[in-house]
PDB file of C-alpha atoms in Angstrom:
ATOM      1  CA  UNK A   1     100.092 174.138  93.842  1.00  0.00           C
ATOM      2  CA  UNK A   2      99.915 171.915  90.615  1.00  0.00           C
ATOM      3  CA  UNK A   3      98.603 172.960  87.726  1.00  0.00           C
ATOM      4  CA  UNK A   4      96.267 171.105  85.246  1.00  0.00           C
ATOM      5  CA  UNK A   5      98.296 168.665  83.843  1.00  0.00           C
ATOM      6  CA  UNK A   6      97.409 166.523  80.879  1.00  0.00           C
ATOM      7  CA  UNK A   7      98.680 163.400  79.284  1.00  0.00           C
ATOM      8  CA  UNK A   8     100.144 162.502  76.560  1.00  0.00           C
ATOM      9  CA  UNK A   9     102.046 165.577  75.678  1.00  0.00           C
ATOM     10  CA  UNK A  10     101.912 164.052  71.755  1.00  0.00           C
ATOM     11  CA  UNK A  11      99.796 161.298  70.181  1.00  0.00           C
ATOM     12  CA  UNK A  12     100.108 159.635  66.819  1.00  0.00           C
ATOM     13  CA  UNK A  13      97.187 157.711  65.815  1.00  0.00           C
ATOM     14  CA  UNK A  14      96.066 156.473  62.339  1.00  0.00           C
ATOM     15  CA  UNK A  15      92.699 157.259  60.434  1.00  0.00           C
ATOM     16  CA  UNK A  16      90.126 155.533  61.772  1.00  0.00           C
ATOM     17  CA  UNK A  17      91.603 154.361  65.729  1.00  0.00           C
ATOM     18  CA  UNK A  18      90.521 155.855  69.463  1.00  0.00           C
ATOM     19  CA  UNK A  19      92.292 158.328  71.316  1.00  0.00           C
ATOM     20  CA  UNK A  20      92.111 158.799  74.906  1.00  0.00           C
ATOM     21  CA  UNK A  21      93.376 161.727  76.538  1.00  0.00           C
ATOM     22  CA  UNK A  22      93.634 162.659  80.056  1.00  0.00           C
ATOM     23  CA  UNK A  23      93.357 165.823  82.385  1.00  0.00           C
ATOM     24  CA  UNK A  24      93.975 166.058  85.928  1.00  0.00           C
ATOM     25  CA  UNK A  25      92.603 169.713  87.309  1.00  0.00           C
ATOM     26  CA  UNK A  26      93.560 171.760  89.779  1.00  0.00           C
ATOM     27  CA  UNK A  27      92.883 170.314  93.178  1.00  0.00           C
ATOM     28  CA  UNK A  28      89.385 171.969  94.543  1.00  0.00           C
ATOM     29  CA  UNK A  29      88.196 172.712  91.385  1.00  0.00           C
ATOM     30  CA  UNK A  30      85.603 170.543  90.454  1.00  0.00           C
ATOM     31  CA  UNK A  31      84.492 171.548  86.690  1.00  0.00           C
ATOM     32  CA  UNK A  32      86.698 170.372  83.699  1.00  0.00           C
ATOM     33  CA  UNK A  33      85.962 171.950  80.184  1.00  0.00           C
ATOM     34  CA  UNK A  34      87.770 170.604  76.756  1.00  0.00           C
ATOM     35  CA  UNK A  35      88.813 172.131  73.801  1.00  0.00           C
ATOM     36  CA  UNK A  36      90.059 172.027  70.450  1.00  0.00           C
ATOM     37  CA  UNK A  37      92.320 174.132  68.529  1.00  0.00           C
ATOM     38  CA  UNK A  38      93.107 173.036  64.920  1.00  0.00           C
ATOM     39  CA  UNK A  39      96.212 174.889  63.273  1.00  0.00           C
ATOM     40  CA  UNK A  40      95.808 178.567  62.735  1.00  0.00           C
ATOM     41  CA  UNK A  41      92.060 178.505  64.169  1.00  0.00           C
ATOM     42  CA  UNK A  42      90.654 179.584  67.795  1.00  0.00           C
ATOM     43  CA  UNK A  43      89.513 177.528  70.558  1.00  0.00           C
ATOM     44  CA  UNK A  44      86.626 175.299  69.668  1.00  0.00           C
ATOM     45  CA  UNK A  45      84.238 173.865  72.785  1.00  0.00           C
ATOM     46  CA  UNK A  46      84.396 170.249  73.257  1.00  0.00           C
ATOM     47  CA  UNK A  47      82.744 169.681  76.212  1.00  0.00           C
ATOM     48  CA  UNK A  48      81.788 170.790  80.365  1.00  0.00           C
ATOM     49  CA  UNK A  49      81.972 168.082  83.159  1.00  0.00           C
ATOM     50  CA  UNK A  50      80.934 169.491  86.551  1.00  0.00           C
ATOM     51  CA  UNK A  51      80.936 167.343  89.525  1.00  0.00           C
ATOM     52  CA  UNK A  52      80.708 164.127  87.463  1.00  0.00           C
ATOM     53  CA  UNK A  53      78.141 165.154  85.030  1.00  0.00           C
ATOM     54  CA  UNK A  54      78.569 166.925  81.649  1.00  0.00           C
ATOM     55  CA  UNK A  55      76.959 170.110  81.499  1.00  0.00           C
ATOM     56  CA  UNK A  56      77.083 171.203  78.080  1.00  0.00           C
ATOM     57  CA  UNK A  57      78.657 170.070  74.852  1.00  0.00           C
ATOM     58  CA  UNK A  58      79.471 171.731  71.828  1.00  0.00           C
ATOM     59  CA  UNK A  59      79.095 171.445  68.525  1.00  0.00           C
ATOM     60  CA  UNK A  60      80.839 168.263  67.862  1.00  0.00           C
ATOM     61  CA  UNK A  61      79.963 164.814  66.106  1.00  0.00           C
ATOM     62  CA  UNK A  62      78.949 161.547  68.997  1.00  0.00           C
ATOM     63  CA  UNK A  63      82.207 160.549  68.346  1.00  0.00           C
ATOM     64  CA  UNK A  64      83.930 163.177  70.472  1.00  0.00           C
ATOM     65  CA  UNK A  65      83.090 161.530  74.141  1.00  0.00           C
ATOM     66  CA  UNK A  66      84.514 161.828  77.913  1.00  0.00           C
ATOM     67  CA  UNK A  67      83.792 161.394  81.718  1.00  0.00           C
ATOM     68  CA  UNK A  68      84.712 162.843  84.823  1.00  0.00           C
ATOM     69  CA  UNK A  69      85.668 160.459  87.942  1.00  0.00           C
ATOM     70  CA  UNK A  70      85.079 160.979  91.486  1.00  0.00           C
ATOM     71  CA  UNK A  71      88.187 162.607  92.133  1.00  0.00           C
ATOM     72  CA  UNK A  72      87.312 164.849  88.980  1.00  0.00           C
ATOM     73  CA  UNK A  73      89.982 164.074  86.781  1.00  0.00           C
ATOM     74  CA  UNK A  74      88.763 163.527  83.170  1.00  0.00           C
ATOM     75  CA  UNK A  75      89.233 161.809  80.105  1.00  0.00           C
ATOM     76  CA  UNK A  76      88.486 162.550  76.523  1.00  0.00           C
ATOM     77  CA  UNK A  77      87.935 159.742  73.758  1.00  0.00           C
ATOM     78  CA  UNK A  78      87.792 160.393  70.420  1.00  0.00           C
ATOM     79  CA  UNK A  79      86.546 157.652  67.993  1.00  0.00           C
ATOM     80  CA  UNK A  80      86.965 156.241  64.521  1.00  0.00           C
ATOM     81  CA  UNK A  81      89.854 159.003  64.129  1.00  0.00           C
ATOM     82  CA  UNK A  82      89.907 161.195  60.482  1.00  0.00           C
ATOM     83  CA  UNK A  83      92.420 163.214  59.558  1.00  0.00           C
ATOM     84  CA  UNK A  84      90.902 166.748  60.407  1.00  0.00           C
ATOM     85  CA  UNK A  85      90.831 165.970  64.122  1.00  0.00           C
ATOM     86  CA  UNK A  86      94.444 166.645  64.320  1.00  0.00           C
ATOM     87  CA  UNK A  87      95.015 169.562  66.813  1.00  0.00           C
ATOM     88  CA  UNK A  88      95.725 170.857  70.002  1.00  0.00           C
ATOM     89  CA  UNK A  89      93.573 169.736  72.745  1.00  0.00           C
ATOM     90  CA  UNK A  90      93.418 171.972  75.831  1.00  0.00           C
ATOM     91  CA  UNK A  91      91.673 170.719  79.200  1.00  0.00           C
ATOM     92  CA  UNK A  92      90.978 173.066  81.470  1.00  0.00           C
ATOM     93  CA  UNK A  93      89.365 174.146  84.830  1.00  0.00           C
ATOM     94  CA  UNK A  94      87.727 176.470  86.607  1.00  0.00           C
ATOM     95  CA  UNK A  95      86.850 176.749  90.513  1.00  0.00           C
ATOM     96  CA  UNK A  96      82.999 178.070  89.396  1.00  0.00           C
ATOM     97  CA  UNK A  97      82.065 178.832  85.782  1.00  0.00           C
ATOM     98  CA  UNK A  98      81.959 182.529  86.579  1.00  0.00           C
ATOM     99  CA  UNK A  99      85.519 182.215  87.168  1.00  0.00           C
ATOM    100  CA  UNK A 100      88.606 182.279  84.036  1.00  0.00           C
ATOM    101  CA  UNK A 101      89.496 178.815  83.377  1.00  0.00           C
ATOM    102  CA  UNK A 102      93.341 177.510  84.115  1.00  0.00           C
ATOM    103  CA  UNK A 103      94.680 175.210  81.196  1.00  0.00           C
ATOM    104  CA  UNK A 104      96.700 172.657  81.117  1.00  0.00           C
ATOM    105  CA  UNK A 105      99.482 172.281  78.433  1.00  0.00           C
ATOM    106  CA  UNK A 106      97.396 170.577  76.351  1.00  0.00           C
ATOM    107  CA  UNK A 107      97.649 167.041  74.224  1.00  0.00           C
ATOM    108  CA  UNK A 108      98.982 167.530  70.542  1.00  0.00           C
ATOM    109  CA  UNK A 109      97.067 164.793  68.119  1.00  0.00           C
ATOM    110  CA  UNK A 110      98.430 163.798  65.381  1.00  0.00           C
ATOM    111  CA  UNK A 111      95.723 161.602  63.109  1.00  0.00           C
ATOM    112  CA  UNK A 112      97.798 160.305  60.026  1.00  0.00           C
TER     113      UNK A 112
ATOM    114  CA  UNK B   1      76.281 187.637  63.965  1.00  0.00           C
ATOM    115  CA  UNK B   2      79.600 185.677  66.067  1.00  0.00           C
ATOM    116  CA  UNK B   3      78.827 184.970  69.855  1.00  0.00           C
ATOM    117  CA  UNK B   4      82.810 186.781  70.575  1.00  0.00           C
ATOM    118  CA  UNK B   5      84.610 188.973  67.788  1.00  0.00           C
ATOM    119  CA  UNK B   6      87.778 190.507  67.716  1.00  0.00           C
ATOM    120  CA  UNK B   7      89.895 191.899  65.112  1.00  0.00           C
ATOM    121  CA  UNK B   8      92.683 189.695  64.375  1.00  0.00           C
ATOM    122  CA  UNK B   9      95.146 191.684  62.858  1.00  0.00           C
ATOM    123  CA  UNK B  10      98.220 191.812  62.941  1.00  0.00           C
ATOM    124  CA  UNK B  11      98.564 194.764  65.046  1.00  0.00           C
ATOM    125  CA  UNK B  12     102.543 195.262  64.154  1.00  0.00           C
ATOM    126  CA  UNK B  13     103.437 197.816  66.847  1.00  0.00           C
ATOM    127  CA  UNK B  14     106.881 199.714  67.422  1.00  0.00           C
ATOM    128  CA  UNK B  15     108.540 198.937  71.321  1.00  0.00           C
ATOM    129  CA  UNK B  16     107.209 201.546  73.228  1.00  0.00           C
ATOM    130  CA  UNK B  17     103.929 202.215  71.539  1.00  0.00           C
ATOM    131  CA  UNK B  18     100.599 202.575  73.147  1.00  0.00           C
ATOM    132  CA  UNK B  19      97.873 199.958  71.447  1.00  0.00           C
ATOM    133  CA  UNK B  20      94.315 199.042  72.126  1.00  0.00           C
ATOM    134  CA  UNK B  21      91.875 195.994  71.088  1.00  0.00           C
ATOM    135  CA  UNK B  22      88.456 195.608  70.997  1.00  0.00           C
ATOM    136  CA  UNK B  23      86.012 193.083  71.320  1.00  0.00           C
ATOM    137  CA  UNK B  24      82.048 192.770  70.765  1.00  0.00           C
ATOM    138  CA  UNK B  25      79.964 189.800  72.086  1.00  0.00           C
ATOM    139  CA  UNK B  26      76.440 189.165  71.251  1.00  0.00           C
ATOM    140  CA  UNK B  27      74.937 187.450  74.448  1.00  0.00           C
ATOM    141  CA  UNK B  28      73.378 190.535  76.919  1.00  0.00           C
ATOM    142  CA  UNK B  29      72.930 188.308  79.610  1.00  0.00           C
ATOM    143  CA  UNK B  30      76.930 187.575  79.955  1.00  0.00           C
ATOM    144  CA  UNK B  31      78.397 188.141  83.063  1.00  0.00           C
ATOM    145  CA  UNK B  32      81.968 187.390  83.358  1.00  0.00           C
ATOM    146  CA  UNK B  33      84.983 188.585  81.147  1.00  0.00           C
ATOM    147  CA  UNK B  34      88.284 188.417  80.626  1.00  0.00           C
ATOM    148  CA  UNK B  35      91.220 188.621  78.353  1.00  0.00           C
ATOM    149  CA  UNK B  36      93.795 185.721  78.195  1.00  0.00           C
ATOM    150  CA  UNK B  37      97.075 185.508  75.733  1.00  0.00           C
ATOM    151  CA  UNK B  38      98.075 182.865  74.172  1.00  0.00           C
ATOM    152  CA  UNK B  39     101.611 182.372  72.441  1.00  0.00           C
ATOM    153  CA  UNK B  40     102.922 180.490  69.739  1.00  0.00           C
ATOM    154  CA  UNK B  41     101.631 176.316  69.845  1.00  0.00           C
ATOM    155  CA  UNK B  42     100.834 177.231  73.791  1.00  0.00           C
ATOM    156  CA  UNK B  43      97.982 177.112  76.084  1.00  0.00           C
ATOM    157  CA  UNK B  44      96.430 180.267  76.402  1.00  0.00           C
ATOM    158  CA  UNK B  45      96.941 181.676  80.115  1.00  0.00           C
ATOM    159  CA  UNK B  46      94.474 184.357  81.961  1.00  0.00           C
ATOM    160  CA  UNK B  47      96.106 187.765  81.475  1.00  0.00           C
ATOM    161  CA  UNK B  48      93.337 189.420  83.679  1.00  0.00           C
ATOM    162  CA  UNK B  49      89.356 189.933  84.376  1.00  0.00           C
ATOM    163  CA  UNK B  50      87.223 192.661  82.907  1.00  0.00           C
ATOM    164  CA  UNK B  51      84.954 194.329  85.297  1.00  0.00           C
ATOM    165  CA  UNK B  52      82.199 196.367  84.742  1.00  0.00           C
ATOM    166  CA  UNK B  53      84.543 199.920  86.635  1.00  0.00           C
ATOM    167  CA  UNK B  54      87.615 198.903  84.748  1.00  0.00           C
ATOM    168  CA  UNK B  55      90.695 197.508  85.506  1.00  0.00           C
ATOM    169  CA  UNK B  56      94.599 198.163  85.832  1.00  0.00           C
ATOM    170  CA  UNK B  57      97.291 195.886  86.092  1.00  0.00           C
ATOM    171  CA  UNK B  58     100.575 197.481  85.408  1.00  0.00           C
ATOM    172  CA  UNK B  59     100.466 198.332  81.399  1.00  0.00           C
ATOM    173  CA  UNK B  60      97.542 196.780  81.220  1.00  0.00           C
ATOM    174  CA  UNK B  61      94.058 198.751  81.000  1.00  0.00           C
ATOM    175  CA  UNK B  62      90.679 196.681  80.592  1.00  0.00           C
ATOM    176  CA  UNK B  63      87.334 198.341  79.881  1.00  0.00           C
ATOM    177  CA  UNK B  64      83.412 196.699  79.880  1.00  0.00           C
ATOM    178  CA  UNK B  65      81.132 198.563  77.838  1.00  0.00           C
ATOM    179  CA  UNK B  66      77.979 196.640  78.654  1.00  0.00           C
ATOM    180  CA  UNK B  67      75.664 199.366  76.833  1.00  0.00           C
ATOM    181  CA  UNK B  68      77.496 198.290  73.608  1.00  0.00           C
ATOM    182  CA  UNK B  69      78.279 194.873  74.115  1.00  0.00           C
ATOM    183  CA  UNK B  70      82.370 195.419  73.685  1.00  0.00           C
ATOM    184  CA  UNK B  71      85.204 195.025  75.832  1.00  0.00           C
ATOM    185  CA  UNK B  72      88.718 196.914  75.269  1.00  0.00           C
ATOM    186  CA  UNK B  73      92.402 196.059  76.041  1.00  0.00           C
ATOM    187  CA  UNK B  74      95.137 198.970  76.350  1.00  0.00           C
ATOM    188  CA  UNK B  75      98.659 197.923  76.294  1.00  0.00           C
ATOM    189  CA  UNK B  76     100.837 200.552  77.393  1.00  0.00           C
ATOM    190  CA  UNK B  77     104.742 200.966  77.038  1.00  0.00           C
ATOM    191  CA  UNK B  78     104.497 197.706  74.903  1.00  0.00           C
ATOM    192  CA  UNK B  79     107.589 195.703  75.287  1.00  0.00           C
ATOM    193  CA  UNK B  80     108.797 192.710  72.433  1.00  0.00           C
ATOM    194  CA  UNK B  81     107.761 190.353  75.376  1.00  0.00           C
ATOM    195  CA  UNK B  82     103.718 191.205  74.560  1.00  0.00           C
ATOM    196  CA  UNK B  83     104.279 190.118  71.339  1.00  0.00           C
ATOM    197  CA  UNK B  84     101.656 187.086  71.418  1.00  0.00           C
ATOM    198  CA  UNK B  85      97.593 186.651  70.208  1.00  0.00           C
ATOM    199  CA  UNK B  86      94.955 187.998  72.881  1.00  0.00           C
ATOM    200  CA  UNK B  87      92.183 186.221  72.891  1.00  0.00           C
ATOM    201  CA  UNK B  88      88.455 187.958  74.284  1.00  0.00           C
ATOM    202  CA  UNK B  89      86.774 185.484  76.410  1.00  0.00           C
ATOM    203  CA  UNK B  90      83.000 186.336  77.475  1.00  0.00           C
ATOM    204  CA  UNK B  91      80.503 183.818  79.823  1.00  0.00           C
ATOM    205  CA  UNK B  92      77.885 182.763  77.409  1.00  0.00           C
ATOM    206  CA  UNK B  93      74.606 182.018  79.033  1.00  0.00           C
ATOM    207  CA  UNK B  94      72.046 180.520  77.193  1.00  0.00           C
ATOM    208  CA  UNK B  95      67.932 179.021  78.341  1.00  0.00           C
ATOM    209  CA  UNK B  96      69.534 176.111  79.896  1.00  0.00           C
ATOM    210  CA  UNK B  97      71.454 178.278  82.107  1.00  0.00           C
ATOM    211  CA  UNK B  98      75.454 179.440  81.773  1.00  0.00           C
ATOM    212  CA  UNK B  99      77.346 177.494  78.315  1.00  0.00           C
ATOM    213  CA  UNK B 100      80.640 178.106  80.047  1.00  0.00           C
ATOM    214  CA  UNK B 101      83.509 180.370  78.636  1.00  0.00           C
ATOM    215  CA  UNK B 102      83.511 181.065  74.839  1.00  0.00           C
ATOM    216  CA  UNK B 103      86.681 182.449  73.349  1.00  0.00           C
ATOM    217  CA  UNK B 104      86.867 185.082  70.492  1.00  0.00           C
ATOM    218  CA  UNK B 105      89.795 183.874  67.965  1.00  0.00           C
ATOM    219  CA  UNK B 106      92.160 186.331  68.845  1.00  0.00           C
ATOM    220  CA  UNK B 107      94.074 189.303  67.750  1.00  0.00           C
ATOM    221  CA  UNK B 108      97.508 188.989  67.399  1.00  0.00           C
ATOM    222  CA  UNK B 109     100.227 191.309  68.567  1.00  0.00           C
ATOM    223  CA  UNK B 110     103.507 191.949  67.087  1.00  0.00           C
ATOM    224  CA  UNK B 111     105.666 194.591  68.597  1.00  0.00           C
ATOM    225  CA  UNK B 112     108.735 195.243  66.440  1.00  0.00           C
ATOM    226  CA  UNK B 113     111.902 196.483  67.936  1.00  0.00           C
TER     227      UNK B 113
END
């Protein structure tokens, strides 16, 4: 069985640009979450999409965006890039919420 | 007060030794644990469940105190392979219903040969 995979492995954007990542879940598992991990720090909450929809966001400015598609793969945009958003950013999913999440690999941005 | 807390060391351990974490969380109404590990610039990956009798897997001993709002780790017979950060990882719920997984930031492990 797959795992979550997630795409692109490394970004480079400049100050101020979008960046659109991408997470395919495991198949039957129909919520995606999203995460951020800055250097040295612990896993911040980006955001919940279940069935299509997002069910909860965290603390993070408008900027920070995303959908989930019918076949519940996801994306993650980021816009008008600044330097602090550089980090590790870790999709993951989960069969039910009750359940421990699976992540993928994650997408290392790089905001210069 | 911190939704998930841990102590986050370094726990610098000799091969062979017995050690234990702990964790508090804040939110009464949670209803799903766990711990997961996470090594260097890698994706953290479920290391097992907490439930509320306990729970063995090989070396591994989790404990739920839900009386106290803390959750425990034993790592016994550690080997230079657990050498890693454990994160605590509690369901948050919230009024609008469950918040989804929120993850302590970790206590990390060294075990020294």
């Amino acid at each position: 069985e797959a795992g979550v995979t997630q795409s692109p492995t490394h970004l480079i954007k400049t100050r101020g640009q979008q960046a659109t990542l991408r997470c395919s879940p495991i198949s039957g598992h129909t919520s995606v979450y999203w995460y951020q991990q800055a250097l040295g720090l612990g896993l911040q909450f980006l955001l919940w999409y279940d069935e299509g929809e997002e069910r909860n966001r965290g603390n993070f400015p408008p900027r920070f965006s995303g959908r989930q598609f019918p076949n519940y793969s996801s994306e993650l945009n980021v816009n008008a890039l600044e330097l602090e958003d550089s980090a590790l950013y870790l999709c993951a999913s989960s069969p039910d919420y009750n359940y421990g999440y699976t992540f993928g690999s994650g997408t290392r941005l790089t905001v210069v | 007060r911190k939704e998930v807390e841990q102590d986050p060391g370094p726990f610098n351990v000799p091969e062979g030794a017995t050690v234990a974490f702990n964790c508090t969380y804040s939110n009464s109404a949670s209803q799903s644990f766990f711990w997961y590990r996470q090594d260097c610039r890698k994706e953290p990956k479920l290391l097992m469940s907490v439930y509320s009798s306990g729970n063995e897997d090989g070396r591994f001993t989790a404990q739920l105190n839900r009386a106290s709002q803390y959750i425990s780790l034993l790592i016994r017979d550690s080997k230079l392979s657990d050498s890693a950060t454990y994160l605590c990882v509690v369901n948050m719920y919230s009024g609008g219903g469950a918040d989804g997984l929120t993850f302590g930031k970790g206590t990390h492990l060294i075990i020294q040969p």
